Short mmCIF file of C-alpha atoms in Angstrom, two decimals:
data_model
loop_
_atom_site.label_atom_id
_atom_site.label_comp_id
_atom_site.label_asym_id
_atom_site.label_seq_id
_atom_site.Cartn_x
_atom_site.Cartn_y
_atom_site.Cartn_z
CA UNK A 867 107.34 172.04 -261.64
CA UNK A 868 109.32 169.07 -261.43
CA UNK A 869 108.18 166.13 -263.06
CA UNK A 870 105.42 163.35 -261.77
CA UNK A 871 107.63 160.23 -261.89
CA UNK A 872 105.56 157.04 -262.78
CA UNK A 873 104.05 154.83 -260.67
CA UNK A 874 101.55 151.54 -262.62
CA UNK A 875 99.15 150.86 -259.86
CA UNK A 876 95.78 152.61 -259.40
CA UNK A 877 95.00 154.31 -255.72
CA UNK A 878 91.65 153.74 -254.26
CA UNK A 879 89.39 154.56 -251.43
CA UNK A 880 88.11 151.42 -249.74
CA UNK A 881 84.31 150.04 -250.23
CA UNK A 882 82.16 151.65 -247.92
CA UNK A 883 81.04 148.03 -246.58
CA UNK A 884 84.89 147.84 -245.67
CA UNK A 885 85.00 151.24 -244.03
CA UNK A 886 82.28 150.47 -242.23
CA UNK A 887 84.16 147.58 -240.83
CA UNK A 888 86.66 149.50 -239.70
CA UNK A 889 85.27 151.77 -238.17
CA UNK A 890 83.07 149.76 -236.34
CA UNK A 891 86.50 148.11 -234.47
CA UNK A 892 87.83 151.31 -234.11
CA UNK A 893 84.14 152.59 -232.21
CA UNK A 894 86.34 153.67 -229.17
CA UNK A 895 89.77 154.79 -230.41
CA UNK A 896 90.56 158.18 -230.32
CA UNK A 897 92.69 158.06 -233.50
CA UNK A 898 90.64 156.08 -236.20
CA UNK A 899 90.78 158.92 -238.18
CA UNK A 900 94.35 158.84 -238.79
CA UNK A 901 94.11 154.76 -240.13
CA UNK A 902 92.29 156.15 -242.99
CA UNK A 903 93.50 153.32 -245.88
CA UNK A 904 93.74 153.48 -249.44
CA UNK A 905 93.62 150.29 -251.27
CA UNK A 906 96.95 149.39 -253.75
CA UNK A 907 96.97 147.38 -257.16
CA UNK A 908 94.99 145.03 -258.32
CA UNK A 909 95.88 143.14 -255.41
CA UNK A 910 94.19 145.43 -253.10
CA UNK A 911 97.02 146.30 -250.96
CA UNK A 912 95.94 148.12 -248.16
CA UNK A 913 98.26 151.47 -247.20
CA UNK A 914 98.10 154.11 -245.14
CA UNK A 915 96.78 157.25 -246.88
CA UNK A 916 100.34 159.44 -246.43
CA UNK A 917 102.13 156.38 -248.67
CA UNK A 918 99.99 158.28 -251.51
CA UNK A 919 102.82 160.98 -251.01
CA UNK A 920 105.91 158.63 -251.36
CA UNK A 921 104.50 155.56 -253.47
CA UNK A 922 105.95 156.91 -257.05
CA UNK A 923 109.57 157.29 -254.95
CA UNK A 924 109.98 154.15 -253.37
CA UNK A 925 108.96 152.30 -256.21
CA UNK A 926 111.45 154.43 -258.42
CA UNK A 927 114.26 154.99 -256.01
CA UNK A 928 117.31 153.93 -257.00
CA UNK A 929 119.09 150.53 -255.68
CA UNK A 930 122.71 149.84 -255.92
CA UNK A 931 124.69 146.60 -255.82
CA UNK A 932 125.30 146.66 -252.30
CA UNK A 933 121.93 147.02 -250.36
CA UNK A 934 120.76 144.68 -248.37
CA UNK A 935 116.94 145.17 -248.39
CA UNK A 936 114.73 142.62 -245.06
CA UNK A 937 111.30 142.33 -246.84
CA UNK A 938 108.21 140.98 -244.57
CA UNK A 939 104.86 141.14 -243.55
CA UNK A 940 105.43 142.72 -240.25
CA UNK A 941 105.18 140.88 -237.26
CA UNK A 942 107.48 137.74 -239.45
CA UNK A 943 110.66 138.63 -237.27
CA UNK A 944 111.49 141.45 -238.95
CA UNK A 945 113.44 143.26 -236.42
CA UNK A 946 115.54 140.03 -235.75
CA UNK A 947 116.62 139.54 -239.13
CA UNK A 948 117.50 142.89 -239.09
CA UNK A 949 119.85 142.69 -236.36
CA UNK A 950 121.10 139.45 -237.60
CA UNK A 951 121.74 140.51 -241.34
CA UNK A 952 123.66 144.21 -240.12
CA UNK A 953 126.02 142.14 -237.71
CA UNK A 954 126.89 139.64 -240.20
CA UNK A 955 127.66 142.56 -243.17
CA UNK A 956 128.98 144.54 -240.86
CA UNK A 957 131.84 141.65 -239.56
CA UNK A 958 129.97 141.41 -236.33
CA UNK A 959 130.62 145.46 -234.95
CA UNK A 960 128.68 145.02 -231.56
CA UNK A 961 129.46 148.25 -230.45
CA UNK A 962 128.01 150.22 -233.24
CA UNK A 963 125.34 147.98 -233.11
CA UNK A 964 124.54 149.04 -229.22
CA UNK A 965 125.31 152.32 -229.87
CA UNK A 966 123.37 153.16 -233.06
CA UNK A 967 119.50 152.57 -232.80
CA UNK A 968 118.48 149.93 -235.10
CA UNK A 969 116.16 152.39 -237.29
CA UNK A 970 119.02 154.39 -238.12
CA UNK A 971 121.45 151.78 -239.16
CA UNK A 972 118.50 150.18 -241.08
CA UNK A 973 115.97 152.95 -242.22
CA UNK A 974 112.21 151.84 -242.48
CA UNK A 975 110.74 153.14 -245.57
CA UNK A 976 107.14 153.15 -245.14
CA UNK A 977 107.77 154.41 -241.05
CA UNK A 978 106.37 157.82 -241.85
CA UNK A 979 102.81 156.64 -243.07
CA UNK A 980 101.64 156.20 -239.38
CA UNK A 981 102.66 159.56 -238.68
CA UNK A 982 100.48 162.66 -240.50
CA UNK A 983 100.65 166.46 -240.18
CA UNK A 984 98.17 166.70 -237.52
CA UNK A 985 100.28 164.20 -235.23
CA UNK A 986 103.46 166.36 -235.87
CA UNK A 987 101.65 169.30 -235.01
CA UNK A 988 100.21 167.97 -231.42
CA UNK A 989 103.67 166.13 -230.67
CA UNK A 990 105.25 169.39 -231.16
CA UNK A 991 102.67 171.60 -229.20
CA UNK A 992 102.61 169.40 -226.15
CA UNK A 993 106.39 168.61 -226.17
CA UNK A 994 108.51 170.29 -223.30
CA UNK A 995 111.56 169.84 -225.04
CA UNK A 996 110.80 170.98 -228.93
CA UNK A 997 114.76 170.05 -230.39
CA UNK A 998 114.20 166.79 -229.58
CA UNK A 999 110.51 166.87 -230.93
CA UNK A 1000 111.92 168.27 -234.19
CA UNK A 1001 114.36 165.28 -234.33
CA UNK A 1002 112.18 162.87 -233.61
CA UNK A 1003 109.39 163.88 -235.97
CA UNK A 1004 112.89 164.04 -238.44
CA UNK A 1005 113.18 160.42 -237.50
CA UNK A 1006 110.11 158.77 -237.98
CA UNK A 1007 107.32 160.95 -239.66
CA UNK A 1008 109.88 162.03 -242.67
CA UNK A 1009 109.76 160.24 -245.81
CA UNK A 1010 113.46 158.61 -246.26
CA UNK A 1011 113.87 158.05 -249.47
CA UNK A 1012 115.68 161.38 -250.07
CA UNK A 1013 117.57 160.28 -246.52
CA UNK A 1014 118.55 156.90 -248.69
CA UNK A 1015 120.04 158.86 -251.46
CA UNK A 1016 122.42 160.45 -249.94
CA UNK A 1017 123.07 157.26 -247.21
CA UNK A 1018 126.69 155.72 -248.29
CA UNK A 1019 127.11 152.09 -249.40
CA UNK A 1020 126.35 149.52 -248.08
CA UNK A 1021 122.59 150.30 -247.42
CA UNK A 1022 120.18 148.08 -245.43
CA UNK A 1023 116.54 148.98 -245.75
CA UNK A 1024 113.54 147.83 -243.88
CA UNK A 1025 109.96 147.04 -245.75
CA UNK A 1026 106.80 145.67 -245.42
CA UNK A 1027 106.11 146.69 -248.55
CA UNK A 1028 105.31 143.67 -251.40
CA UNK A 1029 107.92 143.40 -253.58
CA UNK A 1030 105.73 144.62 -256.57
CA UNK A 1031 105.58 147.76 -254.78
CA UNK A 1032 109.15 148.15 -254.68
CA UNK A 1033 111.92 148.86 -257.54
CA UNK A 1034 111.31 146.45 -260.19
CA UNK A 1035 115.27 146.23 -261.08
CA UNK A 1036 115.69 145.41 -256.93
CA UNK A 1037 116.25 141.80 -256.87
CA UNK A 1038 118.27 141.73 -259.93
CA UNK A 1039 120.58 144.59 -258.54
CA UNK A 1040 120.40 144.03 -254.81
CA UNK A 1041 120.52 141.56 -251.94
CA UNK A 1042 116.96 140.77 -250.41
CA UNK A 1043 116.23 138.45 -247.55
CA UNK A 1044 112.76 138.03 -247.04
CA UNK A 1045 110.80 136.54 -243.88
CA UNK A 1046 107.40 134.59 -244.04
CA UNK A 1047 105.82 133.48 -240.70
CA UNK A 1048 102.47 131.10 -239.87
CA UNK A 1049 99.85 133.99 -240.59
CA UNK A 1050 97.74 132.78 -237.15
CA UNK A 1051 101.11 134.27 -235.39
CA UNK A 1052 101.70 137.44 -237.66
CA UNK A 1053 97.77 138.09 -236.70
CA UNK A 1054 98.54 137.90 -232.33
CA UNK A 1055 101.86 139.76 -233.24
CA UNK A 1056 100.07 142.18 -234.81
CA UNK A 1057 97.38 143.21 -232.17
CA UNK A 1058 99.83 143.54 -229.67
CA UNK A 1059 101.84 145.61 -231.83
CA UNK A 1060 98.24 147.68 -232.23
CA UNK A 1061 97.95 147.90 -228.97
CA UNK A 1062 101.83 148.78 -227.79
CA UNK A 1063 101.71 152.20 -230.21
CA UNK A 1064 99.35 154.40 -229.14
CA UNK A 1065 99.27 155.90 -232.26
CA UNK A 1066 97.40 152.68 -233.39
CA UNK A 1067 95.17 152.72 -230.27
CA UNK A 1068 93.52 149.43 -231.39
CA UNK A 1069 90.53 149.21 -228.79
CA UNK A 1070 88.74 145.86 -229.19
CA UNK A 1071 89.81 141.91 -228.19
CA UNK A 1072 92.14 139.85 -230.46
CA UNK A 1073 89.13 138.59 -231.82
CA UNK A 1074 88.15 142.11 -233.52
CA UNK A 1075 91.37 142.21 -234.75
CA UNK A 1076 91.52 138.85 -236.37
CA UNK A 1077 88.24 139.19 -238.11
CA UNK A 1078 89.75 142.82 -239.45
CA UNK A 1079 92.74 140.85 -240.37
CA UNK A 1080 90.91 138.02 -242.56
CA UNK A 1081 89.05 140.65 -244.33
CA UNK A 1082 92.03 141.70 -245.47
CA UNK A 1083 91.52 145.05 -243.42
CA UNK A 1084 94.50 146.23 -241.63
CA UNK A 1085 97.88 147.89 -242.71
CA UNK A 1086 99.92 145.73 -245.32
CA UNK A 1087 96.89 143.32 -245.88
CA UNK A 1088 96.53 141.13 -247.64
CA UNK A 1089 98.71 139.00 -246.18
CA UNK A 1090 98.97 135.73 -248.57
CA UNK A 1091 99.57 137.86 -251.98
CA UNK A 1092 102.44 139.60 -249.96
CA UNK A 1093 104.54 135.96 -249.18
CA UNK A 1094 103.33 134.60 -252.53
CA UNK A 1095 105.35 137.60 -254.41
CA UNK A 1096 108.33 136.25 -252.53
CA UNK A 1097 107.60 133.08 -252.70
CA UNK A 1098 107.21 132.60 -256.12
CA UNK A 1099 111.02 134.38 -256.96
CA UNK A 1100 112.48 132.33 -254.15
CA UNK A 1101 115.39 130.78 -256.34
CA UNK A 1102 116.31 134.06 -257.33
CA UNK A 1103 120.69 134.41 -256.72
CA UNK A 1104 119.68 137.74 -255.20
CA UNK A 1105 116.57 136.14 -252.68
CA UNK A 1106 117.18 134.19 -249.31
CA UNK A 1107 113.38 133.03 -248.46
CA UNK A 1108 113.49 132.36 -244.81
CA UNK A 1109 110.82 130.62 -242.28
CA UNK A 1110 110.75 132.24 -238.92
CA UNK A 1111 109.43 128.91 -237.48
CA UNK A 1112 113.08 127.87 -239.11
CA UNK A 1113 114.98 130.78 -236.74
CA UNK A 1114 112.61 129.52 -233.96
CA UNK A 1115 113.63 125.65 -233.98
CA UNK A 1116 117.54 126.11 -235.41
CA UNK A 1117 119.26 129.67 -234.93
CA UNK A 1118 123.04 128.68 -236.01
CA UNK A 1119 121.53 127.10 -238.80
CA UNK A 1120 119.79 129.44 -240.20
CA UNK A 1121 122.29 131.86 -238.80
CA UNK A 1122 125.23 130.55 -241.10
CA UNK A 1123 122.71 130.00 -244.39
CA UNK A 1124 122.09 134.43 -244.04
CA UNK A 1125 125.99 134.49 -243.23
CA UNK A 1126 126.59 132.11 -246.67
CA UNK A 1127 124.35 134.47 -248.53
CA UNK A 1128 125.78 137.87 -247.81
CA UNK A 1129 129.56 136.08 -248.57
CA UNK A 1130 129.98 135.71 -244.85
CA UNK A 1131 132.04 133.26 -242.82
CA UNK A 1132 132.13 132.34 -239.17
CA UNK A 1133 133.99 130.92 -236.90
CA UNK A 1134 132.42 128.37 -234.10
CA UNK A 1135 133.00 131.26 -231.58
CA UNK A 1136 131.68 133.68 -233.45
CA UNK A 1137 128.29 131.75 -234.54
CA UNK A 1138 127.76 131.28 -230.73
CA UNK A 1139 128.47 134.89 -229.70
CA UNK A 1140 125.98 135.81 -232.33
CA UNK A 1141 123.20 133.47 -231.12
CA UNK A 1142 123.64 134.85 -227.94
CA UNK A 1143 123.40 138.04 -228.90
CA UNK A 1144 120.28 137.19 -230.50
CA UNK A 1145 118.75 134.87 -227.84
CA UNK A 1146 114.79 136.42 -226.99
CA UNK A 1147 116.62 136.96 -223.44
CA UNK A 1148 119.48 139.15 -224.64
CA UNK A 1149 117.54 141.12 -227.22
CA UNK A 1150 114.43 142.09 -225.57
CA UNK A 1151 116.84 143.60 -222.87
CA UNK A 1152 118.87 145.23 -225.80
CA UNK A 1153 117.62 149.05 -225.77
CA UNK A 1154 119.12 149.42 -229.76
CA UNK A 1155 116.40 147.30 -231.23
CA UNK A 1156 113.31 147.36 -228.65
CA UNK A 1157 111.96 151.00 -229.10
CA UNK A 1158 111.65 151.57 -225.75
CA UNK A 1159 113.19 155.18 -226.05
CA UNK A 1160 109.62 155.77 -227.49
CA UNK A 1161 108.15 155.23 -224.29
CA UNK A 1162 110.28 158.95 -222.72
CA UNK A 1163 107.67 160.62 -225.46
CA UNK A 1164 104.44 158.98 -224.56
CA UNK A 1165 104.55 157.17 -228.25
CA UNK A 1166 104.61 153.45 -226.21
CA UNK A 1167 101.24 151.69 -223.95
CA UNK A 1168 102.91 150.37 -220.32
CA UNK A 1169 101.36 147.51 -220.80
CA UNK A 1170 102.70 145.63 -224.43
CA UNK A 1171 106.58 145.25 -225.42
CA UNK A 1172 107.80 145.48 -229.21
CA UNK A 1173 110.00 142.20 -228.42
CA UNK A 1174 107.68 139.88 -227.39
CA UNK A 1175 107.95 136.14 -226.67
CA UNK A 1176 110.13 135.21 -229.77
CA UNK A 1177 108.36 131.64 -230.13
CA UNK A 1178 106.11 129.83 -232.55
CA UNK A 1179 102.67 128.31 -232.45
CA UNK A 1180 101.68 130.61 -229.40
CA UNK A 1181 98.69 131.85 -231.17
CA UNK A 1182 96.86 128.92 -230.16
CA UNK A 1183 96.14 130.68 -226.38
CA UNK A 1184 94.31 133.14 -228.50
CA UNK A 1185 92.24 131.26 -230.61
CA UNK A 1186 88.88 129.57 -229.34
CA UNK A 1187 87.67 126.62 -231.49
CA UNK A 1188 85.90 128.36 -234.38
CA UNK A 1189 88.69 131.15 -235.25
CA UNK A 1190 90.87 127.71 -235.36
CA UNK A 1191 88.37 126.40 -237.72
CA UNK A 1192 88.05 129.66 -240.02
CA UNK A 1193 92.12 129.94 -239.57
CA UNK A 1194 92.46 126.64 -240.97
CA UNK A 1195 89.73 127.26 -243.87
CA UNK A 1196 91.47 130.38 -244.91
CA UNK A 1197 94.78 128.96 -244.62
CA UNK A 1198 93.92 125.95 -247.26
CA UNK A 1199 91.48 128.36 -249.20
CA UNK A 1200 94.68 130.90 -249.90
CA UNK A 1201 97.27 127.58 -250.76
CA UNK A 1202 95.73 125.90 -253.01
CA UNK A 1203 97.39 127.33 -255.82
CA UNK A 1204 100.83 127.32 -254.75
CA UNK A 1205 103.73 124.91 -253.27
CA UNK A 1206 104.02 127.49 -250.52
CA UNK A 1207 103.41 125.67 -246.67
CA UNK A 1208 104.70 126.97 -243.47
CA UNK A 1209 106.85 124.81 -241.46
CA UNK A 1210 104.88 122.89 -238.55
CA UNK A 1211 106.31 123.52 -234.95
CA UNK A 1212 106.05 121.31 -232.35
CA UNK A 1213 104.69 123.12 -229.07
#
């Protein structure tokens, strides 16, 4: 029997007072059962009870010199940076870009969690074509950290894991460029996103989903311990600790400070052909990064896009005048001890 390999933080199952919470806005779903969360850490991290499986290997996987890891709460603009980071290391190859979906040139290591045995088994049942069932269930139910191994350098990898859930030797041995975005945002990203898998199947109003998301009660939560980790190594060599509000109001700006980072240089012509590529026009039409190959399996809602407006400050059309109130509370509440502000946009 091979050998437990260690991992320091203690797995629990949730209070009941917090299950009960959960369950209450998940009263019409279909799939609550498969959101069943364990809680991470002293810090309470809340995971998705199949990361149990993989937890000891991702924090104990091996890193090498050249990966380039994007670490965010999701919803931060992770799947821009992505795109942004692989063109730049990758001297700006467009046409593998369009060609090779996004998730395979930058593997997701926590992707799996959403996906347990009793999915597989009725994707694969009520799939017409099973070969492409098996390869998609390959693709995004499978734990990829044995994938990883045997990926050749350079590797970029995808987390929304905290970084104290991740190597401990990564950010003195590899490249990490982590997002942070106004939490009131990540929170209306975040139901949408909810509401766009149908895996998730979130049933209720934003509201239900922003008083789940305070209590520190949906996947990756909570969300200020997450950015503080970063935060707080920020003048690390290895760490670039970017503002999506700062992506939002200058793009070749913050374009040529990830280009400076990953020993990049562009040329005026190049800097613009990459903005454009990147503009919330182009890349919600761009069919490498958007998911919408999900939707040919029934995985996607008609209704909700991954790409969505690409803007900052818009969760103030969700947000009547007491969840501004509480927003703002919390907000001050979870700063207090730390330098850390978000960057105010202008709407």
């Amino acid at each position: 029997m091979a050998e437990q390999k260690h991992f320091p933080f203690e797995m629990k199952e949730l209070e009941d007072e917090e299950k009960a919470a959960f369950f209450k806005a998940y009263r019409t779903s279909t799939v609550d059962h498969r959101f069943d969360f364990v809680s991470v850490g002293p810090k309470k991290y809340k995971q998705l009870r199949r990361y149990c499986e993989e937890a000891a290997n991702i924090y104990n996987m091996p890193v090498r010199n050249s990966d380039v890891f994007v670490v965010t709460y999701q919803r931060a603009g992770t799947t821009w940076t992505q795109e942004l980071v692989w063109l730049l290391a990758n001297d700006l190859d467009y046409a593998t870009a369009k060609a090779k979906v996004l998730t395979e040139r930058f593997p997701y290591t926590e992707l799996f969690t959403f996906f347990d045995k009793k999915w597989e088994e009725d994707f694969l049942k009520n799939s017409e074509d099973k070969q492409m069932a098996l390869k998609l269930i390959e693709n995004i139910a499978t734990p990829i950290t044995g994938k990883l191994a045997l990926m050749p350098s350079p590797r970029f990898v995808k987390t929304h894991l905290p970084l104290s859930l991740l190597p401990p030797s990564l950010l003195d041995t590899s490249k990490v460029v982590y997002v942070a975005r106004d939490p009131r945002d990540v929170a209306v990203s975040s139901y949408h996103l909810a509401r766009l898998f149908k895996i998730m199947d979130f049933p209720g109003t934003f509201k239900d989903y922003w008083n789940l998301f305070v209590k520190d009660l949906v996947n990756l939560s909570p969300f200020f311990p997450h950015i503080k980790e970063a935060w707080d190594v920020r003048h690390h060599p290895n760490m670039l600790f970017l503002f999506y509000e700062e992506l939002i109001k200058d793009l070749p700006a913050a374009v040529l400070r990830v280009a400076d980072f990953l020993g990049k240089e562009l040329t005026e012509e190049q800097l613009a052909r990459l903005c454009d590529h990147l503009s919330f026009e182009n890349f919600r039409k761009n069919e490498s990064v958007n998911y919408q190959s999900l939707r040919e399996f029934g995985l996607l809602t008609p209704d909700e896009n991954f790409i969505r407006k690409g803007k900052a400050g818009g969760w103030r059309d969700y947000f009547d005048e007491e969840m501004t109130q509480q927003a703002e509370q919390w907000i001050a509440d979870n700063l207090r001890d730390t330098d850390l502000r978000f960057p105010h946009m202008d709407n």
